[in-house]
């Protein structure tokens, strides 16, 4: 799961990372320590983005 080496987008520390995808096509990477926060952050963004898209379609 944490196979990518790089800098965590949340804590800015070098580590092994996992990728988090946003519904708008962008993505960020988080380390194991920041993973729970990152999942929550990305989930909240994706839900809000989907609601905005649904409103625009109406």
Short mmCIF file of C-alpha atoms in Angstrom, two decimals:
data_model
loop_
_atom_site.label_atom_id
_atom_site.label_comp_id
_atom_site.label_asym_id
_atom_site.label_seq_id
_atom_site.Cartn_x
_atom_site.Cartn_y
_atom_site.Cartn_z
CA UNK A 1 0.00 0.00 0.00
CA UNK A 2 2.79 2.47 0.84
CA UNK A 3 5.02 1.74 -2.14
CA UNK A 4 5.87 5.18 -3.54
CA UNK A 5 8.88 7.04 -2.18
CA UNK A 6 8.45 10.79 -1.92
CA UNK A 7 7.26 13.73 0.17
CA UNK A 8 3.94 13.51 2.02
CA UNK A 9 1.54 16.24 0.88
CA UNK A 10 0.19 16.61 4.42
CA UNK A 11 3.26 16.63 6.71
CA UNK A 12 5.89 17.42 4.03
CA UNK A 13 8.25 14.67 5.28
CA UNK A 14 10.01 12.09 3.10
CA UNK A 15 8.48 8.65 3.46
CA UNK A 16 6.81 5.78 1.66
CA UNK A 17 3.48 7.04 0.35
CA UNK A 18 0.08 5.99 -0.90
CA UNK A 19 -1.97 7.85 -3.49
CA UNK A 20 -5.34 9.53 -2.85
CA UNK A 21 -7.47 10.37 -5.90
CA UNK A 22 -9.89 13.27 -6.14
CA UNK A 23 -13.01 13.20 -8.34
CA UNK A 24 -11.68 16.16 -10.33
CA UNK A 25 -8.76 14.05 -11.55
CA UNK A 26 -6.09 15.41 -9.23
CA UNK A 27 -4.30 13.37 -6.58
CA UNK A 28 -2.08 13.72 -3.52
CA UNK A 29 0.16 11.34 -1.60
CA UNK A 30 0.23 10.64 2.14
CA UNK A 31 2.53 8.75 4.47
CA UNK A 32 1.28 6.12 6.90
CA UNK A 33 1.07 8.62 9.78
CA UNK A 34 -1.09 11.05 7.80
CA UNK A 35 -3.17 8.43 5.98
CA UNK A 36 -6.26 8.62 8.22
CA UNK A 37 -6.39 12.42 7.97
CA UNK A 38 -5.74 12.28 4.23
CA UNK A 39 -8.56 9.78 3.63
CA UNK A 40 -10.96 11.98 5.58
CA UNK A 41 -9.81 15.13 3.79
CA UNK A 42 -10.11 13.59 0.32
CA UNK A 43 -13.48 12.02 1.14
CA UNK A 44 -14.91 15.36 2.33
CA UNK A 45 -13.64 17.12 -0.78
CA UNK A 46 -15.03 14.44 -3.09
CA UNK A 47 -18.45 14.53 -1.42
CA UNK A 48 -18.63 18.33 -1.65
CA UNK A 49 -17.43 18.29 -5.26
CA UNK A 50 -20.04 15.68 -6.19
CA UNK A 51 -22.80 17.72 -4.54
CA UNK A 52 -21.69 20.79 -6.48
CA UNK A 53 -21.71 18.84 -9.74
CA UNK A 54 -25.17 17.44 -8.97
CA UNK A 55 -26.52 20.95 -8.31
CA UNK A 56 -25.13 22.21 -11.62
CA UNK A 57 -26.91 19.41 -13.49
CA UNK A 58 -30.34 20.38 -12.10
#
